[in-house]
Coordinates of C-alpha atoms and ligand atoms in Angstrom, one line a residue:
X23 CA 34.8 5.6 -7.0
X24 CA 33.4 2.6 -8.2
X25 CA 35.4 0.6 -10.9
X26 CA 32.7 0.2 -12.9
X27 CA 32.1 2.3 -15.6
X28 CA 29.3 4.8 -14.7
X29 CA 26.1 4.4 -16.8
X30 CA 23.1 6.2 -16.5
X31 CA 19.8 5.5 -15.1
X32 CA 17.8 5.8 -18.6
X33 CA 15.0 8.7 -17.9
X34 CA 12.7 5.6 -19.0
X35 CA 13.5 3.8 -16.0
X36 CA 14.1 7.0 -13.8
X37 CA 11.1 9.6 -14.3
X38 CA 8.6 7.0 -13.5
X39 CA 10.2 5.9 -10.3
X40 CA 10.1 9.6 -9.5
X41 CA 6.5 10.4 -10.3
X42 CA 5.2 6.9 -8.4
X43 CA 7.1 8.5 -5.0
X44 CA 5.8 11.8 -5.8
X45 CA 2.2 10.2 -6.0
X46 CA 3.5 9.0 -2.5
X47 CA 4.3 12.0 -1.4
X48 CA 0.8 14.0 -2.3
X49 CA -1.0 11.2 -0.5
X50 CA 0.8 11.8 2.4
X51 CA 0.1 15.4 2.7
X52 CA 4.1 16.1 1.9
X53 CA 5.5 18.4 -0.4
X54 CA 9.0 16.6 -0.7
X55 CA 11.3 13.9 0.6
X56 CA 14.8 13.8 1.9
X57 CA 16.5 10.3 1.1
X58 CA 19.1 9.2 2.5
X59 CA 18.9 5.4 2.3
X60 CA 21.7 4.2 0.3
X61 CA 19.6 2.0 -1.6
X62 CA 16.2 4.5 -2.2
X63 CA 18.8 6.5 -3.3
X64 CA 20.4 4.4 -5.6
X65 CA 17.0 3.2 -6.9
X66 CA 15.7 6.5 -7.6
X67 CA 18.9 8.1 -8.9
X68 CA 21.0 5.8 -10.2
X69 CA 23.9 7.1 -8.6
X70 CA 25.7 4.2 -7.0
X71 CA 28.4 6.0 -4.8
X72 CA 28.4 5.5 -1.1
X73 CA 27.4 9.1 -0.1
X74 CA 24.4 11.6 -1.5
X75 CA 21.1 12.3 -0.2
X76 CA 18.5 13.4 -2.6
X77 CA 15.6 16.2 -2.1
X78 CA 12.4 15.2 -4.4
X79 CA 9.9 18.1 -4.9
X80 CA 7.5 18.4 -6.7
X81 CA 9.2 19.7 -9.9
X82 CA 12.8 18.9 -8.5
X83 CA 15.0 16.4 -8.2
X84 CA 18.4 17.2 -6.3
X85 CA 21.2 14.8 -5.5
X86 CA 23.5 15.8 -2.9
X87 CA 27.2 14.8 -2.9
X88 CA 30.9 15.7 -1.9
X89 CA 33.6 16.2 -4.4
X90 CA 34.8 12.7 -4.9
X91 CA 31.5 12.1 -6.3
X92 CA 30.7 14.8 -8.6
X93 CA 31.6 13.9 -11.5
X94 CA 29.8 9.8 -11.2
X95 CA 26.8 11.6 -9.6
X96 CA 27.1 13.8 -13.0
X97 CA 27.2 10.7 -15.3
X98 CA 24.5 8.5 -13.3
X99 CA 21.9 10.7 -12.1
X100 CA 21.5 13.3 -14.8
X101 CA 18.3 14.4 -14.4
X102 CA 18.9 15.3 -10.8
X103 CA 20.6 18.9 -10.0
X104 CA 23.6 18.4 -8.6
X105 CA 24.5 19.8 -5.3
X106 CA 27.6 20.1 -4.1
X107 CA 28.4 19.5 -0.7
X108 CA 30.9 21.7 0.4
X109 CA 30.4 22.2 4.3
X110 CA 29.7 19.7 7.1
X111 CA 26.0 18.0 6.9
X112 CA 24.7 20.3 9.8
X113 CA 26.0 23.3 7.7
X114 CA 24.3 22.1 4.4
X115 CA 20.7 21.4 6.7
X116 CA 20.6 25.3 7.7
X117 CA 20.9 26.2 4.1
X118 CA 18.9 23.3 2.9
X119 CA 15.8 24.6 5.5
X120 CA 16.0 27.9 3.9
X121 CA 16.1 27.1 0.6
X122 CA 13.3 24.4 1.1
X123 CA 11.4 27.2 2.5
X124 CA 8.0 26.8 4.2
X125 CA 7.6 22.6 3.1
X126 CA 7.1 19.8 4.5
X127 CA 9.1 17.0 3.8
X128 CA 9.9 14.0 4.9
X129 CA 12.5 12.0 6.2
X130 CA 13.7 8.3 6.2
X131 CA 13.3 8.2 10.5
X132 CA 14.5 4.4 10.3
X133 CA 18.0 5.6 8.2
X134 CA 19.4 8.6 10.4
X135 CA 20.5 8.4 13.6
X136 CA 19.3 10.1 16.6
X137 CA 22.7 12.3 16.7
X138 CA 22.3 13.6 13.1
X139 CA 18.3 14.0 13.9
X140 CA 19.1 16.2 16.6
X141 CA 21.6 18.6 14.8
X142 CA 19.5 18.7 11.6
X143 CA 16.6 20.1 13.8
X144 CA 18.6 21.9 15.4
X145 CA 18.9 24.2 12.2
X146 CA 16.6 27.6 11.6
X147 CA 14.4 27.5 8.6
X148 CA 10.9 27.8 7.9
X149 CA 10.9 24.0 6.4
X150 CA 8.8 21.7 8.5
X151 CA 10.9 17.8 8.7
X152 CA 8.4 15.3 9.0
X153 CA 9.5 12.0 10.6
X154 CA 8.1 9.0 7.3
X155 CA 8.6 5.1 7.0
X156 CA 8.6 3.2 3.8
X157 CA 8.5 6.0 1.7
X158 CA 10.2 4.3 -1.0
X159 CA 10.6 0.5 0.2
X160 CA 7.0 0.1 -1.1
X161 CA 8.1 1.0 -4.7
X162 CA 11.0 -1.1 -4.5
X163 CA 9.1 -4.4 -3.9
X164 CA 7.2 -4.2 -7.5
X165 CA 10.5 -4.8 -10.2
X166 CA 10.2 -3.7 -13.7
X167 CA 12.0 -6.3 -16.1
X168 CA 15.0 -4.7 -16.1
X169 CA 15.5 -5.4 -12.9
X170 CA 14.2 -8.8 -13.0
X171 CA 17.3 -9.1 -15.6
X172 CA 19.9 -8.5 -13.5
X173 CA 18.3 -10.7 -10.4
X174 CA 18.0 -13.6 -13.7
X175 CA 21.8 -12.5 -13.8
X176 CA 22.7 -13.4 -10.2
X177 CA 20.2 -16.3 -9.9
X178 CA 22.4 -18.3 -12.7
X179 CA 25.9 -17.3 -11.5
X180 CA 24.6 -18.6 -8.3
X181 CA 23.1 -21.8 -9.9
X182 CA 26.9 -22.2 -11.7
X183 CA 28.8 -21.1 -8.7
X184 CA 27.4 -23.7 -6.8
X185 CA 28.0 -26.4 -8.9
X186 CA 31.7 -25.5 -9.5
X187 CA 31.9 -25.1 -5.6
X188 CA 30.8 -28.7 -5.5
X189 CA 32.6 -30.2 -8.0
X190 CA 35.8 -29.0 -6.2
X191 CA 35.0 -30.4 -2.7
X192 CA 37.1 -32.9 -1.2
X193 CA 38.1 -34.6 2.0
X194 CA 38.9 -32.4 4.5
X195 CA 38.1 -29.4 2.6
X196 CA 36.7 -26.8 5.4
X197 CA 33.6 -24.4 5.0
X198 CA 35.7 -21.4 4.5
X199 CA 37.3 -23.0 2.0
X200 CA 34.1 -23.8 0.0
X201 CA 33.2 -20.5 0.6
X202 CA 36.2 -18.9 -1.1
X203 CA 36.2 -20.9 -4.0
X204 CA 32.6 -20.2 -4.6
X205 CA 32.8 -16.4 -3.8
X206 CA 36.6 -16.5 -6.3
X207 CA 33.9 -18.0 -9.2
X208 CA 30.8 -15.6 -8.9
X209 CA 33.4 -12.8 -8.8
X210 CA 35.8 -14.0 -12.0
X211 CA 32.6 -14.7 -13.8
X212 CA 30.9 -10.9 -13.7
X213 CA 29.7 -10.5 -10.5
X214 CA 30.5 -7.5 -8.2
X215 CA 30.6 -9.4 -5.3
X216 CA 28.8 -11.7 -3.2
X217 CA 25.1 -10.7 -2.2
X218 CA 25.8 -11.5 1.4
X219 CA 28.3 -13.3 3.5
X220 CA 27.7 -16.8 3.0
X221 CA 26.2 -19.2 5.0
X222 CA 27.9 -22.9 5.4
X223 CA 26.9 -24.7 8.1
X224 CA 27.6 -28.8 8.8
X225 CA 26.4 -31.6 11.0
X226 CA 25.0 -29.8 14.1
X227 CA 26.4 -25.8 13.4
X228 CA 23.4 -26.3 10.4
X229 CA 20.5 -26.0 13.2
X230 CA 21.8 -22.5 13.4
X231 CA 20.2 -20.8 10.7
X232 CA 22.7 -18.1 10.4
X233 CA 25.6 -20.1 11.2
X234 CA 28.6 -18.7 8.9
X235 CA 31.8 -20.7 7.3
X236 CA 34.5 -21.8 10.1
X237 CA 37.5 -23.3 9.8
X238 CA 35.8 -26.7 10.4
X239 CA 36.5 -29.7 7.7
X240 CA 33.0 -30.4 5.7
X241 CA 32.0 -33.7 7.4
X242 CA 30.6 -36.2 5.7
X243 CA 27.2 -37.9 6.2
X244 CA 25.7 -35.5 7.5
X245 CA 23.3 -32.1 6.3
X246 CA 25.4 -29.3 5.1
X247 CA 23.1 -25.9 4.9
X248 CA 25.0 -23.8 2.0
X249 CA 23.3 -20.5 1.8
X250 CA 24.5 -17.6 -1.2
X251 CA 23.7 -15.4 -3.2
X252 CA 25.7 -13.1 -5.9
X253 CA 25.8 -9.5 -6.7
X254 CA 24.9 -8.1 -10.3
X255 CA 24.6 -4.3 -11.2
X256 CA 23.4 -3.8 -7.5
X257 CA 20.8 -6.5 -8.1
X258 CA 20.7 -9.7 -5.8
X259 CA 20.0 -13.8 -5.5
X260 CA 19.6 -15.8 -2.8
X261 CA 19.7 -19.5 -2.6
X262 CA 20.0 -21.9 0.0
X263 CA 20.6 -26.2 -1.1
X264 CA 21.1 -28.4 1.8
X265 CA 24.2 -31.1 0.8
X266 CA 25.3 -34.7 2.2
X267 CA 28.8 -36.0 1.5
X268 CA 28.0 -39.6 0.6
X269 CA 25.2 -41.4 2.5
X270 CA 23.2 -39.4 5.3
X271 CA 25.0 -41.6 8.6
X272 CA 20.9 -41.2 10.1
X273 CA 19.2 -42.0 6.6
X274 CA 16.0 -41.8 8.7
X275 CA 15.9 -38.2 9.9
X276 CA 18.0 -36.9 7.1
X277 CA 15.8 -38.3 4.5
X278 CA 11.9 -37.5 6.4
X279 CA 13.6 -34.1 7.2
X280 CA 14.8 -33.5 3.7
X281 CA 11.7 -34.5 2.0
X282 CA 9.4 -32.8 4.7
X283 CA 11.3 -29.4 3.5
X284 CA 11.0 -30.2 -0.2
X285 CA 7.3 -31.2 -0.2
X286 CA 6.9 -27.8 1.8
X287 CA 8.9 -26.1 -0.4
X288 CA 6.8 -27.7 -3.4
X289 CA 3.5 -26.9 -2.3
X290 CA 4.5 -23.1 -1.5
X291 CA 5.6 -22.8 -5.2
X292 CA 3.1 -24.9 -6.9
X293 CA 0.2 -22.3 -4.8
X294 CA 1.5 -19.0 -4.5
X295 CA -0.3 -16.2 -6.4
X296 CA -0.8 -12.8 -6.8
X297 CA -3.1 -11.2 -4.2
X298 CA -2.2 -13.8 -1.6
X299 CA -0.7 -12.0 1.1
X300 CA 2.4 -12.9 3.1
X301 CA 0.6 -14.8 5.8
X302 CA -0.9 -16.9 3.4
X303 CA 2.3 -17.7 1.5
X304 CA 3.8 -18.5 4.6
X305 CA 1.1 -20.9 5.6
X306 CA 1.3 -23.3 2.4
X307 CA 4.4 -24.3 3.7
X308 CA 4.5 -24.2 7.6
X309 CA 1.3 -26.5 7.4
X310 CA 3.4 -29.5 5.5
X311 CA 6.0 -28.6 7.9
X312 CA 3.6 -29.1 10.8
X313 CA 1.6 -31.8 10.0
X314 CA 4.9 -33.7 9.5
X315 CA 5.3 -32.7 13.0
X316 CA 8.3 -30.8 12.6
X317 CA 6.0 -27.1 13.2
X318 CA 8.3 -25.4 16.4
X319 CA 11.8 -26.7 14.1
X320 CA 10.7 -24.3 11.3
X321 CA 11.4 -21.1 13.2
X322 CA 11.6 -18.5 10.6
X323 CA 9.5 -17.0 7.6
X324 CA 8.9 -18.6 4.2
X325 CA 10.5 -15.8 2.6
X326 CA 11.1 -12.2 1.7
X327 CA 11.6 -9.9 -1.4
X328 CA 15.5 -9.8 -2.7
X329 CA 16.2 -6.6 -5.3
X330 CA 19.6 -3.6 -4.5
X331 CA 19.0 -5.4 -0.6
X332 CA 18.8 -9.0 -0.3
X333 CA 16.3 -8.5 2.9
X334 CA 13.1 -5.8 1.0
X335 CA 9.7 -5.9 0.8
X336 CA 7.3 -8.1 0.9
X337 CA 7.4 -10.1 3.9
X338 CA 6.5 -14.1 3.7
X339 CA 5.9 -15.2 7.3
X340 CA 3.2 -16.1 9.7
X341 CA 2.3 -12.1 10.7
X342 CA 2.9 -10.5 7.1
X343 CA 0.0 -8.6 5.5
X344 CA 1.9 -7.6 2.4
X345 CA 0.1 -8.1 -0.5
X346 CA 1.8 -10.5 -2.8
X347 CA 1.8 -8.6 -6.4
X348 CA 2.9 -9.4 -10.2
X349 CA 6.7 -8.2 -10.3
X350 CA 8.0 -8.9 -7.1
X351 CA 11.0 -11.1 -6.5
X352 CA 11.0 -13.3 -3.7
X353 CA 12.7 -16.2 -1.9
X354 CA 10.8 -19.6 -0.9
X355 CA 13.0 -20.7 1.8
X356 CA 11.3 -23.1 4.3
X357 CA 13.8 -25.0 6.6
X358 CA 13.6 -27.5 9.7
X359 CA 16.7 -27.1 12.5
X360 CA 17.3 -29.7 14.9
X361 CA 19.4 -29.0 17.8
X362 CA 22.6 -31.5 18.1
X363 CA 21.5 -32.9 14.3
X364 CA 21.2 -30.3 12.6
X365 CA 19.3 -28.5 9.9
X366 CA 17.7 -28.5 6.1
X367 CA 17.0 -25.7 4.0
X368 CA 16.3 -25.5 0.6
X369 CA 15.6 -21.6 -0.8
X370 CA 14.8 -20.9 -4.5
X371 CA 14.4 -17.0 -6.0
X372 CA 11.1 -16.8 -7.8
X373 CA 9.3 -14.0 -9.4
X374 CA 5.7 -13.4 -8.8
X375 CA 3.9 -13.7 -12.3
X376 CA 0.3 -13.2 -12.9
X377 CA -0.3 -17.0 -13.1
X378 CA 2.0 -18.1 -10.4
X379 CA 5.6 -18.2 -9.5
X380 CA 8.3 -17.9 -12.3
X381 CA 11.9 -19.8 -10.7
X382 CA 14.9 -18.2 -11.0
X383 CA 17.1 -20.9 -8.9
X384 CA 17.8 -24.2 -11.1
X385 CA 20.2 -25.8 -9.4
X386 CA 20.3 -29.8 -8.2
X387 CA 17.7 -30.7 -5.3
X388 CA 19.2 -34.1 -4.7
X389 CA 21.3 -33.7 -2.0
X390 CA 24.1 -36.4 -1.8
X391 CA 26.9 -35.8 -3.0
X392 CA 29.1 -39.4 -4.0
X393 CA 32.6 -39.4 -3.8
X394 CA 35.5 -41.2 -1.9
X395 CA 34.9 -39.5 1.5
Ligands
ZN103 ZN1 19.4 -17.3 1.6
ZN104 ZN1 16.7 -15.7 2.0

């Protein structure tokens, strides 16, 4: 069980998430879905424990659980029809098939694995299960406000927990240990937990993008790539700032680097819109980048959408056609990675208004950090 008290999902929030996927569901020629993503799940139930699957139909709504959950499942999801798993998954697909009669519905094919596929099918019934993709991803991407609340939530404890982090950095402090004390602060200060493991990278480890904290002191004069994000009812932020302890040792490169990435950075907030798609996003950044002549050192997307996962729909990057749209919440993260220097990224959260982008990160840009090093 969670700790948290269980609240409901108000019917407000809930019914319409239901009708959109069952509008979903007609245009795909389905007459129900079987979810089994954690997060779809959560999303359109509100149940928050670690193991359900929901049946949607067309007048139904059914949330699957074991006894350990009943009675959260009870409290968060209470327009859904409890069932109560009693048998092994295999068991409960035979009876499911029968009781589903002759429907179609689909399935989450990129959630179960091939094993579970196999003995699900395996079961008699008339019902006919029909392999789906992005079912309920697509809803996901488009937030109502109060969700936008709760990413406004983790975006500030972020914003503070970073600057706490900081102010407690000294010499010969390592990255795990800047990692704990910023982790210790968004948890102590109402967050469930961290929205990802963190990402601090020095010196040479920060041309890894996905380098994580080591046991390695935080040098000094050179880039440090801190990466974070904290967890609010579910919701998540993402931020990435790009530090210097004292001077930069190569003022040259750190500073064309830095201010190549915050100029790109600048011009993909100051441009994005609605109706752009993800291509396009990407683009108003990787052509500073370029033209600065840094284009094969910025070797991932712009961005992507952040909500219950911290990696969702839409996709910013050079293939994307996702439609940017008013309501979605996503990162602006452009980066350059030199091997044996290493690397400068600067993220912020941002939600996509009708006029532009709305910023949810606030914190420092200005990377050096003075002290007796
Ligand atoms: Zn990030
Ligand atoms: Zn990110």
């Amino acid at each position: 069980m969670d700790k948290k008290q269980s609240e409901a999902l108000p019917p407000e929030v809930s019914l319409p998430r239901l009708l959109r996927l069952r509008q979903v569901l007609q245009d795909r020629g389905l007459d129900g879905a079987f979810i089994s993503q954690p997060e779809n799940r959560r999303y359109l139930s509100g149940f928050t424990g670690s193991s359900g699957w929901l049946v949607i139909l067309e007048k139904e709504a059914w949330l699957i659980t074991d006894f350990r959950y009943w009675e959260q499942a009870r409290q968060e999801a209470p327009h859904f029809e409890l069932v109560r798993l009693v048998d092994r998954m295999d068991q409960l697909m035979t009876k499911l098939a029968e009781r589903l009669g002759e429907r179609r519905i689909g399935f989450e094919s990129t959630h179960i694995t091939v094993d579970e596929h196999q003995r699900w099918m395996a079961g008699d019934g008339p019902v006919t299960w029909v392999p789906e993709k992005n079912l309920v991803e697509p809803l996901r991407a488009v937030k109502d406000e109060g969700e936008i609340e709760r990413i406004r939530r983790a975006a500030a404890l972020t914003d503070e927990a970073l600057a706490y982090g900081l102010s407690q950095v000294h010499p010969g402090m390592t990255e795990e240990d800047l990692a704990w004390v910023m982790e210790r602060y968004m948890r102590e200060h109402g967050a469930e937990g961290v929205a990802f493991e963190f990402i601090i990278a020095g010196g040479p480890k920060g041309a890894l993008p996905h380098a994580h904290p080591g046991p390695d002191p935080l040098p000094t004069g050179q880039p440090i790539v801190i990466d974070m994000g904290a967890c609010v009812d579910g919701y998540r932020s993402d931020m990435t700032r790009t530090v210097c302890l004292g001077e930069p040792e190569d003022p040259d490169t750190f500073w064309t680097v830095y201010n190549t990435v915050l100029s790109a950075q600048e011009a993909a907030i100051a441009q994005i819109r609605p109706g752009m798609s993800g291509s396009e996003a990407d683009a108003l950044a990787r052509d500073v980048i370029a033209r600065a002549g840094y284009g094969d050192a910025f070797g991932h997307s712009l961005g992507h959408g952040v909500g219950l996962a911290i990696h969702e729909a839409p996709r910013l990057g050079r293939l994307s056609e996702d439609r940017l749209e008013p309501g979605m919440v996503i990162t602006v993260e452009p980066g350059i990675y030199l091997p044996e220097w290493g690397g400068v990224r600067i993220e912020d959260l941002a939600v996509v208004r009708e006029d532009g982008l709305e910023i949810l990160s606030h914190a420092s840009k200005d990377p050096i950090l003075s002290g007796d090093w």
